[in-house]
Tab-separated table of C-alpha atoms in Angstrom:
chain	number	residue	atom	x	y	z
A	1	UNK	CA	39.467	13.721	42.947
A	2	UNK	CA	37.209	16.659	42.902
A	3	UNK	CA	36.288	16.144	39.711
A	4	UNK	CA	34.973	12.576	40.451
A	5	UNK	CA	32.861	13.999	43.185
A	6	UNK	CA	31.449	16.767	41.346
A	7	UNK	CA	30.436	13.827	38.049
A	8	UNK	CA	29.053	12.240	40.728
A	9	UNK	CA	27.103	14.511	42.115
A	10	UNK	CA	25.731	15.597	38.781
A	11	UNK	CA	24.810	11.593	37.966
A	12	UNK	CA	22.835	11.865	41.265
A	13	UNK	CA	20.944	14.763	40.615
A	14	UNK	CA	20.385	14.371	36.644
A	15	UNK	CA	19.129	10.834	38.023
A	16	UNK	CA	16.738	12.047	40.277
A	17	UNK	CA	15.379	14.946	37.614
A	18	UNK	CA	14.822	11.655	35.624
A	19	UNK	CA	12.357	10.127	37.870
A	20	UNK	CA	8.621	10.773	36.927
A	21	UNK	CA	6.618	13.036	39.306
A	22	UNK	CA	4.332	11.872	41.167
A	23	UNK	CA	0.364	12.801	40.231
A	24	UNK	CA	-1.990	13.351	43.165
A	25	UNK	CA	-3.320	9.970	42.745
A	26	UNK	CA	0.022	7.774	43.190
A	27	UNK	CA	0.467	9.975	46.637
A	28	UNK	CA	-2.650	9.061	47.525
A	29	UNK	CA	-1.967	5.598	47.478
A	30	UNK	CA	1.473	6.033	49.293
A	31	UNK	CA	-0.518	7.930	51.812
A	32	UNK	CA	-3.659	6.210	52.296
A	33	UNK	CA	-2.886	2.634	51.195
A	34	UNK	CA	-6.100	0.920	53.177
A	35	UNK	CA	-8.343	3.572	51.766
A	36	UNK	CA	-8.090	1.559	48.444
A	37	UNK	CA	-7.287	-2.016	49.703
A	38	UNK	CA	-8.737	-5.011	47.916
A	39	UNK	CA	-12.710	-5.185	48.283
A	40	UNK	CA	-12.683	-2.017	49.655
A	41	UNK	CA	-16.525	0.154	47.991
A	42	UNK	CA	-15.760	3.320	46.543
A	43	UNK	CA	-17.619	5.817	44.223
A	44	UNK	CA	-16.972	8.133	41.362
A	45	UNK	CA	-19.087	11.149	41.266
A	46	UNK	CA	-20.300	13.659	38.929
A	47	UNK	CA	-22.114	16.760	39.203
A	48	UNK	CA	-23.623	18.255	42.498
A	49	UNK	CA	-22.079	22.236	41.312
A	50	UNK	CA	-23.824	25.045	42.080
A	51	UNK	CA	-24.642	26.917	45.840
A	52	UNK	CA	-28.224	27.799	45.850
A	53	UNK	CA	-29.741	25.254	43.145
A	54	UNK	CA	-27.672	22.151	42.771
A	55	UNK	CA	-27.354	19.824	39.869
A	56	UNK	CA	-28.102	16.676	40.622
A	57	UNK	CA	-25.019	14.118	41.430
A	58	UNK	CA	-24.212	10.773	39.161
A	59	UNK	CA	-22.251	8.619	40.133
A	60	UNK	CA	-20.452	4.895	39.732
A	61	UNK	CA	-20.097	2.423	42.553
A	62	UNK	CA	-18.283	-0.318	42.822
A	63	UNK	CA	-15.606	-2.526	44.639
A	64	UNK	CA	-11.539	-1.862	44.493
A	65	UNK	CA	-10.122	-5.323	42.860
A	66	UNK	CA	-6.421	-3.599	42.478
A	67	UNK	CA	-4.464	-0.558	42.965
A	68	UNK	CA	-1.334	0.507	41.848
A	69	UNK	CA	1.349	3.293	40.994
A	70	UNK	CA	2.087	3.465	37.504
A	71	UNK	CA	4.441	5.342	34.804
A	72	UNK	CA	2.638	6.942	32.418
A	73	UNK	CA	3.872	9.389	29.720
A	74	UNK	CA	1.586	12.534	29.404
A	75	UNK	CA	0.856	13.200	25.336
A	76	UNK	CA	-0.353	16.461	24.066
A	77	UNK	CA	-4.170	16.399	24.911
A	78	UNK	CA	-6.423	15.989	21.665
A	79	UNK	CA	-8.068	19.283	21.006
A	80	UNK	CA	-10.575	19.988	18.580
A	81	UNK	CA	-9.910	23.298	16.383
A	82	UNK	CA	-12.004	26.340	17.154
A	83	UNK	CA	-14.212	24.161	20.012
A	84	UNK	CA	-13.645	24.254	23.515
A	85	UNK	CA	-14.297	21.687	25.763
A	86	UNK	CA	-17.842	22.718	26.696
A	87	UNK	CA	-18.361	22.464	22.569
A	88	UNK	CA	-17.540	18.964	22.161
A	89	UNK	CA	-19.534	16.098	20.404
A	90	UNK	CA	-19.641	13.026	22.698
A	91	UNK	CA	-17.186	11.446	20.462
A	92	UNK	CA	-14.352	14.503	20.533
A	93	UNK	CA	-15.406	14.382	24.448
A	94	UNK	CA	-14.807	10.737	24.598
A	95	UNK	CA	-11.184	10.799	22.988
A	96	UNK	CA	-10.485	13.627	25.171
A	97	UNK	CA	-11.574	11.739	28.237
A	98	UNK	CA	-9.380	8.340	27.581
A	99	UNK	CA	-6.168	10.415	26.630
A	100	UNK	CA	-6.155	11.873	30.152
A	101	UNK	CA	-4.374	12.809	32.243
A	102	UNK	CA	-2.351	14.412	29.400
A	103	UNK	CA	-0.429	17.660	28.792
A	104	UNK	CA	-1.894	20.921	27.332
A	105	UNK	CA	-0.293	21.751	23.432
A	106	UNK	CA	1.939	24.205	24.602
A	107	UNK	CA	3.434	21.918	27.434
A	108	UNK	CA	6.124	19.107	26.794
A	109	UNK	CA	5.516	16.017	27.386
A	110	UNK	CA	6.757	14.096	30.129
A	111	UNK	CA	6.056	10.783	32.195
A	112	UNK	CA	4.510	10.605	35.522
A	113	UNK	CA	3.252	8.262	38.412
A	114	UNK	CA	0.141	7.948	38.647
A	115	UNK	CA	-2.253	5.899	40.994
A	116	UNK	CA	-4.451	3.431	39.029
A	117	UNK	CA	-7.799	1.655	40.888
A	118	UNK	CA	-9.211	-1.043	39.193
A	119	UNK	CA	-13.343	-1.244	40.302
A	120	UNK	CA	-15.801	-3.651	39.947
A	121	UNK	CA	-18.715	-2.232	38.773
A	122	UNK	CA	-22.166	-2.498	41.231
A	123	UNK	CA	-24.296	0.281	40.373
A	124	UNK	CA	-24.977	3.612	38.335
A	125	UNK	CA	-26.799	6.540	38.086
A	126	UNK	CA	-25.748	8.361	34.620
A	127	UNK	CA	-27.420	12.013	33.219
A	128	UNK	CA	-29.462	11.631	30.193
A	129	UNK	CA	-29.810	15.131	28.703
A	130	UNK	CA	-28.102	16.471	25.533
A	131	UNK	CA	-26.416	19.246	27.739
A	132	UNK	CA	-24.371	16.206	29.720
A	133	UNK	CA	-22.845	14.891	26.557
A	134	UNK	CA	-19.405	17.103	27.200
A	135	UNK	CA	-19.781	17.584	31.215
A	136	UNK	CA	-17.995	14.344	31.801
A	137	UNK	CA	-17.159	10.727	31.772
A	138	UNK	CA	-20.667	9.680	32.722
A	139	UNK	CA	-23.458	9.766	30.296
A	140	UNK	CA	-26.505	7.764	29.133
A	141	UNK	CA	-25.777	4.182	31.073
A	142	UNK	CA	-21.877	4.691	29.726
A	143	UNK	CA	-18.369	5.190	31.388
A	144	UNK	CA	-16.713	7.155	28.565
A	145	UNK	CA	-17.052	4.861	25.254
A	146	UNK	CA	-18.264	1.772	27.059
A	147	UNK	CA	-21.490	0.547	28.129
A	148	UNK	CA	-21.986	-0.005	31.931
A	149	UNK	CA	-23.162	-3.722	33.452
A	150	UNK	CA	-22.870	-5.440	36.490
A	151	UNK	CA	-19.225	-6.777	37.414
A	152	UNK	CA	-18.118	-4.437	34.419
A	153	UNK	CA	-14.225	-3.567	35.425
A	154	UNK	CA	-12.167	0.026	35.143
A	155	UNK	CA	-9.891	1.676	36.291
A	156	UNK	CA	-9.889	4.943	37.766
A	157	UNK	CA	-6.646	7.566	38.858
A	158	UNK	CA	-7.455	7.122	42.248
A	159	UNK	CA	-7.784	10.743	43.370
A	160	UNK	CA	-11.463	10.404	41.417
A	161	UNK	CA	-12.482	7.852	44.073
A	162	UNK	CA	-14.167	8.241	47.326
A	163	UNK	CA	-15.431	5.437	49.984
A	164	UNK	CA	-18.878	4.498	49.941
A	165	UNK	CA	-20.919	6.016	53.040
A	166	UNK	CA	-22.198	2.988	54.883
């Protein structure tokens, strides 16, 4: 009889190692589910670093259509021999950007939960200078590889988001 209660016990716990983790972004949605409710405005931002000069912030506003907790499996991140991130082309950036969230080459891969927003796309303000073409997912009227327009829809891990100020 022990032995049936220790298999069990092992099924119970080798179950719950199974389960994927949860990312910041699917807790955020457990936690805060009428933060990202349906129609709700939110913003993506970009820049704004610095303490004494700042750079100026972009950003992406729109409205919440969806939101949802998702499995995802984490692949190896793409990397780009003998460049770091900051040396990226806007292409090697690009691939980079729509493989994340993913798992550095000397981590395994695994699946995880994460908290996907889908936005309707209102308005913009995107960097135009050759020095943005790494710094992130906004650049030159684009969200990573695609061209940004009115009622445009992505999706976002929802940890990215804020709420619009009113």
């Amino acid at each position: 009889m022990r032995i049936f209660v220790l298999a069990l016990a092992w099924l119970a716990l080798s179950a719950q190692a199974a389960e994927p983790v949860l990312r910041p972004s699917a807790r955020l949605l457990f936690k805060q589910p009428e933060m990202l409710k349906a129609g709700q405005c939110v913003r993506y931002e970009e820049g704004g670093a610095g303490f004494i000069v700042t750079e100026p912030v972009f950003y992406l506003k729109g409205e919440v259509i969806a939101a949802e907790v998702r499995s995802r499996h984490l692949a190896k991140c793409p990397v780009v021999p003998g460049k770091n991130i900051e040396q990226y082309s806007r292409d090697e950036f690009n691939r980079h950007a729509n493989a994340f969230p993913c798992v550095a080459q000397d981590v395994a891969e695994r699946d995880e939960q994460i908290g996907v927003v889908r936005v309707r796309v209102s308005d913009w303000e995107t960097p135009h200078a050759k020095k943005a073409e790494n710094a992130g997912r906004l650049y030159r009227g684009m969200f990573v590889d695609r061209k940004l327009a009115k009622d445009l829809e992505i999706e976002l891990e929802a940890d990215l988001l804020g709420i619009c100020e009113q």
